[in-house]
Coordinates of C-alpha atoms in Angstrom, one line a residue:
M54 CA -7.3 52.2 10.7
S55 CA -4.1 53.9 12.0
Q56 CA -5.6 57.4 11.6
K57 CA -8.8 56.6 13.6
P58 CA -7.1 55.9 17.0
Q59 CA -4.9 59.1 16.6
N60 CA -8.1 61.2 16.1
R61 CA -9.7 59.6 19.1
V62 CA -6.7 60.3 21.3
S63 CA -6.6 64.0 20.2
E64 CA -10.4 64.3 20.9
T65 CA -10.0 62.7 24.3
S66 CA -7.2 65.2 25.2
N67 CA -9.2 68.2 24.0
S68 CA -12.2 67.0 26.0
T69 CA -10.2 66.7 29.2
S70 CA -8.7 70.2 28.8
R71 CA -12.2 71.6 28.2
K72 CA -13.5 69.9 31.3
A73 CA -10.8 71.5 33.4
R74 CA -11.6 74.9 32.0
L75 CA -15.3 74.5 32.6
E76 CA -14.7 73.5 36.2
M77 CA -12.5 76.6 36.7
L78 CA -15.3 78.8 35.3
K79 CA -17.9 77.2 37.5
Q80 CA -15.7 77.8 40.6
E81 CA -15.2 81.5 39.6
A82 CA -18.9 82.0 39.0
F83 CA -19.7 80.5 42.3
M84 CA -17.2 82.8 44.0
L85 CA -18.7 85.8 42.2
R86 CA -22.2 84.9 43.4
T87 CA -21.0 84.6 47.0
Q88 CA -19.2 88.0 46.7
I89 CA -22.4 89.6 45.3
D90 CA -24.4 88.2 48.2
F91 CA -22.0 89.6 50.7
S92 CA -21.9 93.0 49.0
S93 CA -25.7 93.4 49.0
S94 CA -25.7 92.8 52.8
D95 CA -22.6 94.9 53.5
P96 CA -23.1 98.8 53.6
T97 CA -19.7 99.3 51.9
T98 CA -20.9 98.0 48.5
M99 CA -19.8 101.2 46.7
M100 CA -16.2 100.2 47.4
I101 CA -16.6 97.0 45.6
N102 CA -18.4 98.1 42.5
S103 CA -15.2 98.5 40.6
D104 CA -14.4 94.8 41.4
I105 CA -17.9 93.8 40.2
Y106 CA -17.4 95.6 36.9
R107 CA -14.1 93.9 36.5
L108 CA -15.7 90.6 37.2
Q109 CA -18.5 91.2 34.7
D110 CA -15.9 92.0 32.1
Q111 CA -14.3 88.7 32.9
S112 CA -17.7 86.9 32.7
D113 CA -18.2 88.5 29.2
T114 CA -14.8 87.2 28.1
F115 CA -15.6 83.8 29.5
S116 CA -19.0 83.8 27.7
R117 CA -17.2 84.6 24.5
K118 CA -14.8 81.7 25.1
I119 CA -17.8 79.5 25.7
I120 CA -19.2 80.5 22.4
T121 CA -16.0 79.7 20.6
E122 CA -15.9 76.3 22.4
K123 CA -19.5 75.7 21.2
K124 CA -18.3 76.4 17.6
I125 CA -15.4 74.0 18.1
I126 CA -17.9 71.4 19.4
E127 CA -20.1 71.9 16.3
E128 CA -17.0 71.4 14.1
L129 CA -16.2 68.2 16.0
R130 CA -19.8 67.0 15.5
Q131 CA -19.5 67.7 11.8
Q132 CA -16.2 65.8 11.7
H133 CA -18.0 62.9 13.6
E134 CA -20.8 62.9 11.0
A135 CA -18.2 62.9 8.2
L136 CA -16.4 60.0 9.8
T137 CA -19.7 58.1 10.3
S138 CA -20.5 58.7 6.6
E139 CA -17.0 57.4 5.7
I140 CA -17.5 54.4 7.9
D141 CA -20.8 53.6 6.2
S142 CA -19.2 54.0 2.7
K143 CA -16.4 51.7 3.8
R144 CA -18.9 49.2 5.1
K145 CA -20.7 49.3 1.7
Q146 CA -17.3 48.8 0.0
S147 CA -16.6 45.9 2.3
V148 CA -20.0 44.4 1.4
E149 CA -19.2 44.8 -2.3
I150 CA -15.8 43.3 -1.9
A151 CA -17.3 40.4 0.0
A152 CA -19.8 39.9 -2.9
K153 CA -16.9 40.0 -5.4
N154 CA -15.0 37.5 -3.3
K155 CA -18.1 35.3 -3.3
S156 CA -18.4 35.6 -7.1
N157 CA -14.7 34.9 -7.4
S158 CA -15.0 31.9 -5.1
D159 CA -18.0 30.6 -7.0
S160 CA -16.0 30.9 -10.3
F161 CA -13.0 29.2 -8.6
N162 CA -15.3 26.4 -7.3
R163 CA -16.8 26.0 -10.7
K164 CA -13.3 25.7 -12.2
V165 CA -12.3 23.2 -9.5
K166 CA -15.5 21.2 -10.2
S167 CA -14.8 21.1 -13.9
I168 CA -11.2 20.0 -13.3
E169 CA -12.5 17.4 -10.9
N170 CA -14.9 16.1 -13.5
K171 CA -12.1 15.9 -16.1
I172 CA -10.0 14.1 -13.5
D173 CA -12.8 11.7 -12.8
K174 CA -13.3 11.0 -16.5
G175 CA -9.5 10.5 -17.0
L176 CA -9.5 8.2 -14.0
Q177 CA -12.4 6.2 -15.4
K178 CA -10.6 5.8 -18.7
L179 CA -7.4 4.8 -16.9
N180 CA -9.3 2.4 -14.7
G181 CA -10.8 0.8 -17.8
I182 CA -7.3 0.5 -19.4
L183 CA -6.0 -0.9 -16.2
A184 CA -8.8 -3.4 -16.0
I185 CA -8.0 -4.6 -19.6
N186 CA -4.3 -4.7 -18.7
K187 CA -5.1 -6.8 -15.6
G188 CA -7.2 -9.2 -17.7
L189 CA -4.3 -9.6 -20.2
I190 CA -1.8 -10.0 -17.4
E191 CA -3.9 -12.7 -15.8
K192 CA -4.2 -14.5 -19.2
I193 CA -0.4 -14.2 -19.7
N194 CA 0.2 -15.5 -16.2
K195 CA -2.2 -18.5 -16.8
I196 CA -0.4 -19.3 -20.0
R197 CA 2.9 -19.1 -18.3
K198 CA 1.7 -21.3 -15.5
E199 CA 0.4 -23.9 -18.0
R200 CA 3.7 -23.7 -19.9
M201 CA 5.6 -24.3 -16.7
I202 CA 3.3 -27.2 -15.7
Y203 CA 3.7 -28.8 -19.1
S204 CA 7.5 -28.2 -19.1
N205 CA 7.7 -29.8 -15.6
M206 CA 5.6 -32.7 -16.8
C207 CA 7.8 -33.2 -19.8
K208 CA 10.9 -33.0 -17.6
Q209 CA 9.4 -35.6 -15.2
L210 CA 8.5 -37.8 -18.1
E211 CA 11.9 -37.5 -19.6
S212 CA 13.5 -38.3 -16.3
E213 CA 11.2 -41.3 -15.8
L214 CA 11.9 -42.4 -19.3
A215 CA 15.6 -42.2 -18.8
K216 CA 15.3 -44.1 -15.5
K217 CA 13.2 -46.8 -17.3
Q218 CA 15.6 -46.9 -20.1
E219 CA 18.5 -47.5 -17.7
E220 CA 16.4 -50.1 -15.9
M221 CA 15.6 -51.8 -19.2
K222 CA 19.3 -51.8 -20.1
L223 CA 20.2 -53.3 -16.8
I224 CA 17.4 -55.9 -17.1
V225 CA 18.4 -56.7 -20.7
E226 CA 22.0 -57.1 -19.7
A227 CA 21.0 -59.3 -16.7
S228 CA 18.7 -61.4 -18.9
N229 CA 21.4 -61.7 -21.6
Q230 CA 23.9 -62.8 -19.0
A231 CA 21.4 -65.3 -17.5
I232 CA 20.7 -66.7 -21.0
K233 CA 24.4 -67.0 -21.7
E234 CA 25.0 -68.7 -18.4
R235 CA 22.1 -71.0 -19.0
E236 CA 23.3 -71.9 -22.5
E237 CA 26.8 -72.5 -21.2
T238 CA 25.6 -74.7 -18.4
K239 CA 23.5 -76.6 -20.8
K240 CA 26.4 -77.1 -23.1
K241 CA 28.7 -78.2 -20.3
L242 CA 26.0 -80.6 -19.0
G243 CA 25.7 -82.0 -22.6
E244 CA 29.4 -82.3 -22.9
L245 CA 29.7 -84.0 -19.5
K246 CA 26.9 -86.4 -20.4
Q247 CA 28.5 -87.2 -23.7
E248 CA 31.9 -87.8 -22.0
A249 CA 30.3 -90.0 -19.3
E250 CA 28.5 -92.0 -22.0
K251 CA 31.7 -92.4 -24.0
E252 CA 33.6 -93.4 -20.9
N253 CA 30.9 -95.9 -20.0
E254 CA 30.8 -97.3 -23.5
E255 CA 34.6 -97.6 -23.6
F256 CA 34.6 -99.1 -20.1
E257 CA 32.0 -101.6 -21.1
S258 CA 33.7 -102.4 -24.3
E259 CA 37.0 -103.0 -22.5
W260 CA 35.3 -104.9 -19.8
R261 CA 33.7 -107.1 -22.4
T262 CA 37.0 -107.7 -24.1
L263 CA 38.5 -108.6 -20.7
E264 CA 35.7 -111.0 -20.1
K265 CA 36.3 -112.5 -23.4
H266 CA 40.0 -112.8 -22.8
I267 CA 39.3 -114.4 -19.3
I268 CA 36.8 -116.8 -20.9
R269 CA 39.3 -117.6 -23.5
D270 CA 42.0 -118.1 -20.9
T271 CA 39.9 -120.4 -18.9
T272 CA 38.6 -122.3 -21.8
S273 CA 41.9 -122.5 -23.5
K274 CA 43.9 -125.7 -23.1
D275 CA 47.1 -124.1 -23.9
F276 CA 47.0 -122.0 -20.8
L277 CA 50.0 -123.8 -19.3
K278 CA 51.8 -123.9 -22.5
E279 CA 51.8 -120.3 -23.0
P280 CA 52.6 -118.6 -19.6
I281 CA 54.5 -115.8 -21.1
Q282 CA 51.5 -114.7 -23.3
A283 CA 49.2 -114.9 -20.3
F284 CA 51.6 -112.9 -18.2
E285 CA 51.6 -110.3 -20.9
E286 CA 47.9 -110.3 -21.1
E287 CA 47.6 -109.9 -17.4
E288 CA 49.9 -106.9 -17.6
K289 CA 47.7 -105.5 -20.3
V290 CA 44.6 -106.1 -18.2
N291 CA 46.2 -104.4 -15.2
I292 CA 47.2 -101.4 -17.3
I293 CA 43.7 -101.2 -18.7
E294 CA 42.2 -101.5 -15.2
C295 CA 44.5 -98.6 -14.0
E296 CA 43.5 -96.5 -16.9
V297 CA 39.8 -97.3 -16.2
E298 CA 40.2 -96.4 -12.5
V299 CA 41.9 -93.1 -13.4
R300 CA 39.2 -92.2 -15.9
A301 CA 36.6 -93.3 -13.4
T302 CA 38.1 -91.0 -10.7
Q303 CA 38.3 -88.1 -13.2
G304 CA 34.6 -88.8 -14.1
K305 CA 33.6 -88.8 -10.5
V306 CA 35.4 -85.4 -9.9
L307 CA 33.6 -83.9 -12.9
I308 CA 30.3 -85.4 -11.8
D309 CA 30.8 -84.0 -8.3
E310 CA 31.5 -80.6 -9.7
Q311 CA 28.5 -80.8 -11.9
N312 CA 26.4 -82.0 -9.0
E313 CA 27.6 -79.0 -6.9
K314 CA 26.6 -76.6 -9.8
L315 CA 23.3 -78.4 -10.1
K316 CA 22.8 -78.0 -6.4
Q317 CA 23.5 -74.2 -6.7
Y318 CA 21.2 -74.0 -9.6
E319 CA 18.5 -75.9 -7.7
E320 CA 19.0 -73.5 -4.7
E321 CA 18.7 -70.5 -7.0
L322 CA 15.6 -72.0 -8.6
K323 CA 14.1 -72.5 -5.1
M324 CA 14.8 -68.8 -4.3
L325 CA 13.2 -67.7 -7.5
T326 CA 10.2 -70.0 -6.9
E327 CA 9.8 -68.6 -3.4
K328 CA 10.0 -65.0 -4.6
T329 CA 7.9 -65.4 -7.7
N330 CA 5.5 -68.0 -6.3
L331 CA 6.2 -70.2 -9.4
K332 CA 6.7 -74.0 -9.2
S333 CA 8.6 -75.0 -12.3
L334 CA 11.5 -73.7 -14.3
D335 CA 9.3 -73.6 -17.4
E336 CA 7.0 -71.2 -15.7
I337 CA 9.9 -69.0 -14.7
V338 CA 11.2 -69.0 -18.2
K339 CA 7.8 -68.1 -19.6
V340 CA 7.4 -65.2 -17.1
Y341 CA 10.9 -64.0 -18.0
L342 CA 10.1 -64.1 -21.7
D343 CA 6.8 -62.3 -21.1
S344 CA 8.6 -59.6 -19.1
E345 CA 11.2 -59.3 -21.8
M346 CA 8.4 -58.8 -24.3
Q347 CA 6.7 -56.2 -22.1
N348 CA 10.0 -54.4 -21.6
F349 CA 10.6 -54.5 -25.4
S350 CA 7.1 -53.1 -26.0
L351 CA 7.7 -50.4 -23.4
F352 CA 11.0 -49.6 -25.0
N353 CA 9.3 -49.2 -28.3
H354 CA 6.6 -47.0 -26.8
V355 CA 9.2 -44.8 -25.2
N356 CA 11.0 -44.5 -28.5
E357 CA 7.7 -43.6 -30.1
L358 CA 7.0 -40.9 -27.4
S359 CA 10.5 -39.5 -27.9
G360 CA 9.9 -39.3 -31.6
E361 CA 6.5 -37.5 -31.0
M362 CA 8.3 -35.1 -28.6
E363 CA 10.9 -34.3 -31.3
Q364 CA 8.1 -33.8 -33.8
L365 CA 6.2 -31.5 -31.3
D366 CA 9.4 -29.5 -30.7
L367 CA 9.8 -29.1 -34.5
Q368 CA 6.2 -28.0 -34.8
I369 CA 6.7 -25.5 -31.9
A370 CA 9.8 -24.1 -33.6
E371 CA 7.9 -23.8 -36.9
I372 CA 5.0 -22.0 -35.2
R373 CA 7.4 -19.6 -33.5
D374 CA 9.0 -18.9 -36.8
K375 CA 5.6 -18.2 -38.4
I376 CA 4.7 -15.9 -35.4
D377 CA 7.9 -14.0 -35.9
K378 CA 7.2 -13.7 -39.6
H379 CA 3.6 -12.5 -39.1
K380 CA 4.5 -10.1 -36.4
V381 CA 3.6 -6.5 -37.4
P382 CA 5.8 -3.6 -36.1
D383 CA 4.2 -0.9 -34.0
T384 CA 2.0 1.4 -36.2
E385 CA 1.5 5.1 -35.8
N386 CA -1.7 4.5 -33.9
D387 CA 0.0 2.3 -31.4
I388 CA 2.8 4.9 -30.9
E389 CA 0.2 7.7 -30.5
R390 CA -1.8 5.5 -28.0
K391 CA 1.4 4.9 -26.0
N392 CA 2.2 8.6 -26.0
M393 CA -1.3 9.5 -25.0
I394 CA -1.1 7.0 -22.1
K395 CA 2.2 8.6 -21.0
E396 CA 0.7 12.1 -21.2
Y397 CA -2.4 10.9 -19.2
Q398 CA -0.1 9.4 -16.6
L399 CA 1.9 12.7 -16.3
K400 CA -1.4 14.6 -16.0
L401 CA -2.6 12.3 -13.4
E402 CA 0.6 12.7 -11.4
K403 CA 0.2 16.5 -11.6
L404 CA -3.4 16.3 -10.6
A405 CA -2.5 14.1 -7.7
L406 CA 0.0 16.8 -6.6
K407 CA -2.6 19.5 -7.0
D408 CA -5.1 17.4 -5.1
E409 CA -2.6 17.1 -2.2
E410 CA -2.1 20.9 -2.3
F411 CA -5.8 21.5 -2.3
S412 CA -6.3 18.9 0.5
K413 CA -3.7 20.7 2.6
A414 CA -5.3 24.1 1.9
S415 CA -8.7 22.7 2.8
E416 CA -7.3 21.3 6.1
R417 CA -5.9 24.8 6.9
V418 CA -9.3 26.4 6.0
K419 CA -11.1 23.8 8.2
K420 CA -8.8 24.6 11.1
T421 CA -9.4 28.3 10.7
L422 CA -13.2 27.7 10.4
N423 CA -13.1 25.5 13.5
S424 CA -11.3 28.3 15.4
L425 CA -13.9 30.8 14.0
V426 CA -16.7 28.5 15.2
D427 CA -15.2 28.3 18.6
G428 CA -14.8 32.1 18.8
V429 CA -18.4 32.6 17.6
R430 CA -19.6 30.3 20.3
V431 CA -17.7 32.3 22.9
L432 CA -19.2 35.5 21.5
C433 CA -22.7 34.0 21.5
D434 CA -22.3 32.9 25.1
R435 CA -21.2 36.4 26.1
L436 CA -23.9 38.2 24.1
N437 CA -26.6 35.7 25.2
I438 CA -27.4 34.7 21.6
E439 CA -29.3 31.4 21.5
F440 CA -28.7 29.3 18.4
E441 CA -29.4 25.6 17.8
E442 CA -26.3 24.7 15.8
I443 CA -23.1 26.6 15.0
D444 CA -21.6 25.3 11.7
E445 CA -19.8 26.7 8.7
K446 CA -23.1 27.3 7.0
N447 CA -24.5 29.4 9.8
L448 CA -21.5 31.6 10.3
I449 CA -22.8 34.5 8.1
N450 CA -26.1 34.5 9.9
L451 CA -24.4 34.4 13.3
F452 CA -22.1 37.3 12.3
A453 CA -25.2 39.3 11.2
E454 CA -26.9 38.6 14.6
V455 CA -23.7 39.6 16.5
E456 CA -23.5 42.9 14.6
K457 CA -27.2 43.6 15.4
K458 CA -26.6 42.9 19.1
L459 CA -23.5 45.1 19.1
D460 CA -25.3 47.9 17.3
E461 CA -28.2 47.6 19.8
R462 CA -25.9 47.8 22.8
I463 CA -24.0 50.7 21.3
N464 CA -27.2 52.6 20.6
D465 CA -28.5 51.9 24.1
K466 CA -25.3 53.2 25.7
K467 CA -25.5 56.3 23.5
L468 CA -29.0 57.0 24.6
K469 CA -28.1 56.5 28.2
N470 CA -25.2 59.0 27.8
I471 CA -27.3 61.5 26.1
K472 CA -30.0 61.4 28.8
A473 CA -27.3 61.7 31.5
N474 CA -25.8 64.8 29.8
T475 CA -29.2 66.5 29.3
E476 CA -29.9 66.0 33.0
N477 CA -26.6 67.6 33.9
I478 CA -27.2 70.5 31.6
K479 CA -30.6 71.2 33.2
K480 CA -29.1 71.4 36.6
I481 CA -26.4 73.9 35.6
D482 CA -27.5 77.4 34.6
I483 CA -24.4 78.2 32.5
D484 CA -24.6 77.0 28.9
T485 CA -21.7 74.6 29.0
P486 CA -20.9 72.3 26.1
M487 CA -22.0 68.7 26.3
I488 CA -18.8 66.8 27.1
M489 CA -18.8 63.1 28.0
D490 CA -16.7 61.6 30.7
R491 CA -13.7 59.5 29.9
D492 CA -15.4 56.4 31.2
D493 CA -18.4 56.9 28.9
E494 CA -16.1 57.4 25.9
E495 CA -14.2 54.3 26.7
D496 CA -17.5 52.3 27.1
V497 CA -19.3 53.8 24.0
G498 CA -16.6 54.7 21.4
F499 CA -17.3 54.8 17.8
E500 CA -19.4 52.4 15.8
M501 CA -17.3 49.4 14.7
T502 CA -17.3 47.9 11.2
T503 CA -17.5 44.2 10.4
D504 CA -13.8 44.1 9.6
E505 CA -13.0 45.6 13.0
I506 CA -15.3 43.1 14.7
R507 CA -13.7 40.2 12.8
Y508 CA -10.2 41.5 13.6
K509 CA -11.0 41.7 17.3
S510 CA -12.7 38.3 17.3
L511 CA -9.8 36.7 15.5
R512 CA -7.3 38.3 17.9
K513 CA -9.2 37.0 20.9
L514 CA -9.4 33.5 19.3
N515 CA -5.7 33.5 18.6
E516 CA -5.0 34.6 22.2
E517 CA -7.2 31.8 23.5
N518 CA -5.6 29.2 21.2
E519 CA -2.1 30.3 22.3
K520 CA -3.2 29.9 26.0
R521 CA -4.6 26.4 25.2
F522 CA -1.3 25.4 23.5
R523 CA 0.7 26.7 26.4
R524 CA -1.4 24.8 28.9
K525 CA -1.0 21.6 26.8

């Protein structure tokens, strides 16, 4: 590519120098013709014959130079043909390289598809294993939840049982105390009744004796005779009356105390009857005894439950010991399976990394394709190519149509230049070489290859993208 523009620059410089020479020759020929016309009309033509011969010699030399220039032009044409043949061969090579690239891309795509299929199979196996693991994890979680629920229930029952045991203890203690107090009060009441009865009996007996003595004293005739004995008996009676009064006062105090206790007990009984809606003390005692029996039965039931809990704990411990005994260590198959799972996981990680790399590369390729699509649209608009849709699939066809359009335009320009040159040659009598103007060379140029067209289109697209980014 670097040699082609150098050859073109040298050819353009040679063509400019040749144009200048031809113009000089044309001017000299025109001057010679004018001089010949003047010599034919002038009578002194003999004087100028020598100059004519000299000019003819010069015209011969210039004609020889023209011949040499024609040879040079033919050589340049041959070089042009050789260059065109080289361009055609390079185009064929580029087509072959594109076909090879297509084959390589097809093989690469096949490899990628095979790898993707392997990845899909591996992912399917992994998904199956993960599904099994999820099911096992769910079962384990359910069992753990059930175990937690049962453990919480056991703890709640144990706490309730402990509370009930404490309540039972308090109730038993209170009942025992109440029974003891009741028995003590009964004993005290019995003792007081016995003491009161004894005192009454003694009082009655003493009173009877006194009455007897009084009757005897009244009835006795010897009352006057024996004043001393009567006085003694009166003293005895007074002593006995004082003792009776003392004992009576003591009995009254005891009776009052017992009456107060009885009033308290009666008030407590009233409170119990109001609270329990019971009428008599016998009913209260029956209810109390029934509640004691119920508490005793509940206490026995709690003891039975605690015994069952202990038995269940022992059974659980035995079952765990059996499970530990019957546990089998990991076999070679299990170890191989674990190693295979680890290898698959590493492969999946590597494949994920490769997938990320391929995704990034595909994004880059998509960006370049989008830029190419934009450039192709611009070219189609400039070349007036009508196409329904411009996609990645249609790029090759669009490139072919663009090449056809460019070839048609280049051929049209060549034909126009050839016609213009032939017309110029017909007007001029001297056989001058066909040399194109600089503007025509710049417009026509050489035939461009597909690589050159792509290079120019990509360069334009890059320039447009840079302008867009600068505007943004």
